[in-house]
PDB file of C-alpha atoms in Angstrom:
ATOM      1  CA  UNK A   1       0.000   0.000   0.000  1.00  0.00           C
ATOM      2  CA  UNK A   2       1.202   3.575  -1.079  1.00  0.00           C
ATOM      3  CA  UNK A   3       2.083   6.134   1.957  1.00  0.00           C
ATOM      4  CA  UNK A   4      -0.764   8.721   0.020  1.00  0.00           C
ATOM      5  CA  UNK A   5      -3.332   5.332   0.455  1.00  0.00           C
ATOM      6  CA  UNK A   6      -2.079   4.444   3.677  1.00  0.00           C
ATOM      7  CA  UNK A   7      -3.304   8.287   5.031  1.00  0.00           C
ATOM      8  CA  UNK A   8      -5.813   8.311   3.556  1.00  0.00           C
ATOM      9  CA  UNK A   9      -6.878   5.015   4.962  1.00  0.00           C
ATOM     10  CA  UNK A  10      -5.742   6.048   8.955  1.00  0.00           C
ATOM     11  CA  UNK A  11      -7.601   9.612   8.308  1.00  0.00           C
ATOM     12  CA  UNK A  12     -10.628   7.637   7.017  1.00  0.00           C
ATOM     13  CA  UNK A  13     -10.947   4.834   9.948  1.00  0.00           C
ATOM     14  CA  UNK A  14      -9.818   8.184  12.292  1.00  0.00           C
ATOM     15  CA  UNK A  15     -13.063   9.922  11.493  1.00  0.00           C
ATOM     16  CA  UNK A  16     -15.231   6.350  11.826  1.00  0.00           C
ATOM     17  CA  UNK A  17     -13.592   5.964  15.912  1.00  0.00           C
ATOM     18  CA  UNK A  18     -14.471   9.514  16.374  1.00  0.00           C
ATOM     19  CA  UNK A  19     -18.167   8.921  14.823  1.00  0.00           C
ATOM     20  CA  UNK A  20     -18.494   6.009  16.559  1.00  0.00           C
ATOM     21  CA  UNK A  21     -20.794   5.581  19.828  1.00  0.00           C
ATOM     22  CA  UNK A  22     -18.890   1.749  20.253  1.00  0.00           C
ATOM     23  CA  UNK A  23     -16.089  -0.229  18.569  1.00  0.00           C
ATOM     24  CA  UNK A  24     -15.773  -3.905  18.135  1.00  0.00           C
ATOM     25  CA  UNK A  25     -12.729  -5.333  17.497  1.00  0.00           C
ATOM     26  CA  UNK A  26     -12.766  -8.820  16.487  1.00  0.00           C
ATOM     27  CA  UNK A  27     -10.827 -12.073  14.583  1.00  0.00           C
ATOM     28  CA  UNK A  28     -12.920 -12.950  11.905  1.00  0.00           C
ATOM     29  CA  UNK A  29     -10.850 -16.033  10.262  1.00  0.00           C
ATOM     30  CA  UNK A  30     -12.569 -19.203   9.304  1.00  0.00           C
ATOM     31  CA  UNK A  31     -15.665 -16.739   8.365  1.00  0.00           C
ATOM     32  CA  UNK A  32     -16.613 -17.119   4.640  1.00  0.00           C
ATOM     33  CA  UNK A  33     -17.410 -13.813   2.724  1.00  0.00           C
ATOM     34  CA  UNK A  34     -21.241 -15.514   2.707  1.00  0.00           C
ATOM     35  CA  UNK A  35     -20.723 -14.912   6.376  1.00  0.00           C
ATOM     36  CA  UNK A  36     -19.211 -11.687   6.954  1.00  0.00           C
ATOM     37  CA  UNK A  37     -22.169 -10.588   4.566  1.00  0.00           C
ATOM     38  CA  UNK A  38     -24.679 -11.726   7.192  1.00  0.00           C
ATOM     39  CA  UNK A  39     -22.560 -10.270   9.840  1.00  0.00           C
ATOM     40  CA  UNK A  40     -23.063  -6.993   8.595  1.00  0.00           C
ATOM     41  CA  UNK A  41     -26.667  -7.070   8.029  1.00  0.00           C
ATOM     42  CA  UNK A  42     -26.764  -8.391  12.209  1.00  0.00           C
ATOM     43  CA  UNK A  43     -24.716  -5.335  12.955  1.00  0.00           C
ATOM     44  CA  UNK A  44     -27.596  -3.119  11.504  1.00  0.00           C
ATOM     45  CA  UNK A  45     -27.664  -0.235   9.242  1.00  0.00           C
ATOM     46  CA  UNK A  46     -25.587   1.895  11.738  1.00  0.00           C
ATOM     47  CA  UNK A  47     -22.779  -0.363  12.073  1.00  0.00           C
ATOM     48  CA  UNK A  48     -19.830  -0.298   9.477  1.00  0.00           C
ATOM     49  CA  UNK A  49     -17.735  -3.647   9.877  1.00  0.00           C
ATOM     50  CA  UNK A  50     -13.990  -3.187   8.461  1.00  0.00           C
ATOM     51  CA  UNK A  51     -11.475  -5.876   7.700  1.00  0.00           C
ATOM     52  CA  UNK A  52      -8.774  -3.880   9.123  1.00  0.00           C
ATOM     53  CA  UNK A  53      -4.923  -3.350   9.184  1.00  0.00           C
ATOM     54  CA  UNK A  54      -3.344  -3.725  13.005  1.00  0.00           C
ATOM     55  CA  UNK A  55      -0.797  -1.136  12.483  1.00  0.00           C
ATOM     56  CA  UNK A  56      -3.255   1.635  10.426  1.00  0.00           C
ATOM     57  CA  UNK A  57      -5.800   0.767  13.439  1.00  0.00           C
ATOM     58  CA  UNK A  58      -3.183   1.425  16.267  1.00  0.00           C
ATOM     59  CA  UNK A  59      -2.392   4.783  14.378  1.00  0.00           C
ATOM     60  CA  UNK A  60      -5.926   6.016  13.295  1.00  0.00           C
ATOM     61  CA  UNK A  61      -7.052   4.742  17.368  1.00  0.00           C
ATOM     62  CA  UNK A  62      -4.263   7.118  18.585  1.00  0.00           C
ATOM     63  CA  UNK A  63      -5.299   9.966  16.347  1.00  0.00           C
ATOM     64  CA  UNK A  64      -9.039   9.688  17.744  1.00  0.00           C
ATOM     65  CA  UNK A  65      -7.591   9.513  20.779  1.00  0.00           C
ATOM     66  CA  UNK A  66      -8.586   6.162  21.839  1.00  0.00           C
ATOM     67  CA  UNK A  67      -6.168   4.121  24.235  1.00  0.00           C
ATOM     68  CA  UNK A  68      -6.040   0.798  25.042  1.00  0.00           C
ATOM     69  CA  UNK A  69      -6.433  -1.338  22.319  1.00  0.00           C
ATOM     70  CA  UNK A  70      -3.051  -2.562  21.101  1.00  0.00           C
ATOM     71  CA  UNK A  71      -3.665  -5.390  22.967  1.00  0.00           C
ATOM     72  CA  UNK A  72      -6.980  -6.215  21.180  1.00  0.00           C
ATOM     73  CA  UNK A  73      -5.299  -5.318  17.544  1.00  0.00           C
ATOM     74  CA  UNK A  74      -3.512  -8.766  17.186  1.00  0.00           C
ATOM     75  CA  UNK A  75      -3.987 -11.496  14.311  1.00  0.00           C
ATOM     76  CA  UNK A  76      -6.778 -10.721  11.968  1.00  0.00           C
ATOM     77  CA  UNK A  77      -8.681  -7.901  12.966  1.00  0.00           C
ATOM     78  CA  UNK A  78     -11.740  -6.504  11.735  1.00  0.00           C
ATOM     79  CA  UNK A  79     -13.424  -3.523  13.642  1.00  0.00           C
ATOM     80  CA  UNK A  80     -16.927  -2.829  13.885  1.00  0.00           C
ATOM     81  CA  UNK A  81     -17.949   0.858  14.077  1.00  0.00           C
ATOM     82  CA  UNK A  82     -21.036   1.719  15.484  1.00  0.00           C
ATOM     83  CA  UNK A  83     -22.321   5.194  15.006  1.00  0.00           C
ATOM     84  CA  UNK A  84     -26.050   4.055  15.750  1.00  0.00           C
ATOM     85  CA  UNK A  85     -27.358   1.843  19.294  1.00  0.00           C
ATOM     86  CA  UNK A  86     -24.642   0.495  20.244  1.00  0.00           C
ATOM     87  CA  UNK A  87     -27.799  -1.962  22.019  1.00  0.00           C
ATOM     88  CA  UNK A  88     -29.020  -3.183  18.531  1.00  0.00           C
ATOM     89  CA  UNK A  89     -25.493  -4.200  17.311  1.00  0.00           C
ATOM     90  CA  UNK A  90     -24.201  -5.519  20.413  1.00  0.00           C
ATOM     91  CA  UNK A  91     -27.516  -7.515  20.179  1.00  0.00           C
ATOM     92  CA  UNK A  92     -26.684  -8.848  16.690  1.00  0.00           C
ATOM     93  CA  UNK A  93     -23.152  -9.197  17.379  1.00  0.00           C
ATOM     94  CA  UNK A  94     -24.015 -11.499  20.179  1.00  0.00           C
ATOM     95  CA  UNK A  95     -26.795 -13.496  18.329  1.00  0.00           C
ATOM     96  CA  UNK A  96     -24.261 -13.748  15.222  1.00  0.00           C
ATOM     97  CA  UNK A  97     -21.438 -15.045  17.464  1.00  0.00           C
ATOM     98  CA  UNK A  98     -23.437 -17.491  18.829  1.00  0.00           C
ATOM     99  CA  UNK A  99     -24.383 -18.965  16.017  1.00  0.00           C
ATOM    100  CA  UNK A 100     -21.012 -18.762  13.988  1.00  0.00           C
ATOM    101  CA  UNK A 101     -18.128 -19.612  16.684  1.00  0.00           C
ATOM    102  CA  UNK A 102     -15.494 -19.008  14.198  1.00  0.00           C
ATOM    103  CA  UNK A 103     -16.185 -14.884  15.144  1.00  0.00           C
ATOM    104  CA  UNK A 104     -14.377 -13.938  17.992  1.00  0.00           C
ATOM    105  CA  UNK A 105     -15.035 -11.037  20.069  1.00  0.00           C
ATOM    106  CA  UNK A 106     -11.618  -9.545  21.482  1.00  0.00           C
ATOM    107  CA  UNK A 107     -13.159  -6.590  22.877  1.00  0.00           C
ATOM    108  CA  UNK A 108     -14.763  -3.189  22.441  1.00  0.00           C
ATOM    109  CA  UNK A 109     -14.216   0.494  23.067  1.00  0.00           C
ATOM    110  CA  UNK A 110     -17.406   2.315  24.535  1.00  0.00           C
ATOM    111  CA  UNK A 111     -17.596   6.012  26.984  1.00  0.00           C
ATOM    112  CA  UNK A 112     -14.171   6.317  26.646  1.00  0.00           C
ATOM    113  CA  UNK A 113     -13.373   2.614  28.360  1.00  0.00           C
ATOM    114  CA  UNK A 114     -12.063  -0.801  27.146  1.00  0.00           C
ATOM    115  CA  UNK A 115     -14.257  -4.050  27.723  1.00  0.00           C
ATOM    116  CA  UNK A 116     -13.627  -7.251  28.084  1.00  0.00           C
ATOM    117  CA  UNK A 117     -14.932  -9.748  25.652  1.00  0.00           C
ATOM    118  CA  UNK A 118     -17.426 -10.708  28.420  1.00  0.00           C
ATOM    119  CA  UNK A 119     -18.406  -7.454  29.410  1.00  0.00           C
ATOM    120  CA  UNK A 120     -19.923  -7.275  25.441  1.00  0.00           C
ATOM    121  CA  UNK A 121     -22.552 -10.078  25.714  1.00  0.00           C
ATOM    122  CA  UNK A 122     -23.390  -9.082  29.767  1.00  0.00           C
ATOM    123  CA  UNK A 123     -24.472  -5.502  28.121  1.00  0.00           C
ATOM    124  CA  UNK A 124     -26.430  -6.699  25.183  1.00  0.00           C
ATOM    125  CA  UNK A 125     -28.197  -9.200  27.643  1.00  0.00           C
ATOM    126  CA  UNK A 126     -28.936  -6.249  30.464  1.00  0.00           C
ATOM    127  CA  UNK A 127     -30.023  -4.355  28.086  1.00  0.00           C
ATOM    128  CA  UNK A 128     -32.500  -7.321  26.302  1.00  0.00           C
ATOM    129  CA  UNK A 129     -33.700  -7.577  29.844  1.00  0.00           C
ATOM    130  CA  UNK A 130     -33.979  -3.804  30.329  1.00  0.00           C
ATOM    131  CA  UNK A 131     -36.183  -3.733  26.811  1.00  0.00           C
ATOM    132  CA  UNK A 132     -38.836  -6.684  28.267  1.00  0.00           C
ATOM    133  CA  UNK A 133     -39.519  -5.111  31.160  1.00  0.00           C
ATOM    134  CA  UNK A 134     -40.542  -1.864  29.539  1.00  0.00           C
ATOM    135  CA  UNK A 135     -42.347  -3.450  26.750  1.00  0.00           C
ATOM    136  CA  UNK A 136     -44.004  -5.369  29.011  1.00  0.00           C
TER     137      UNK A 136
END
């Protein structure tokens, strides 16, 4: 990749973690493209999911000014950027997951924290619970 792509690629993903109400950062090998193109319709129309570069992620993260996920940027990495309800895409992520246990969750970046890959299907399942009892 060209220096002139490479910036324009860390300015680009820069401007989707500053956008973004969540990140997701997961591994998705052993997904088929069939599957990544259901993943994305899970995520909802909100949600932009990114095959990503580790390096151009650590820089564009830095830039936003979002700390803490070098750790999480390992292996194949794809990031999902949510700009919508960070509920209804946790939600699908969680569904889609458990379903296709080749996705792995490594962790996400929400109110200026880092969670756990536990902490991401405890909050989509608080919040299902949160949903029934007000619908009810």
């Amino acid at each position: 990749m060209a220096t002139a792509e490479k910036s324009a690629v860390i300015a680009k993903m820069t401007e989707n973690f500053r956008k973004s109400t969540a990140t997701v950062m997961t591994e998705y090998r052993g997904l088929t493209v069939t599957q990544l193109k259901e993943l994305r319709r899970a995520l909802g129309p909100t949600t932009t999911y990114a095959v990503v570069k580790n390096t151009l992620s650590r820089l564009a993260a830095k830039a936003a000014g979002v700390e803490g996920l070098d750790e999480m940027l390992k292996g194949p990495s794809a990031i999902a950027f949510i700009e919508g309800d960070a509920v209804e895409s946790a939600k699908g992520l969680k569904n889609f997951a458990k379903d296709n246990p080749a996705l792995v969750i490594k962790g996400a970046y929400m109110d200026g924290k880092v969670l756990s890959p536990k902490e991401i299907p405890l909050f989509a399942e608080s919040v299902i619970e949160v949903d029934e009892v007000i619908l009810s």
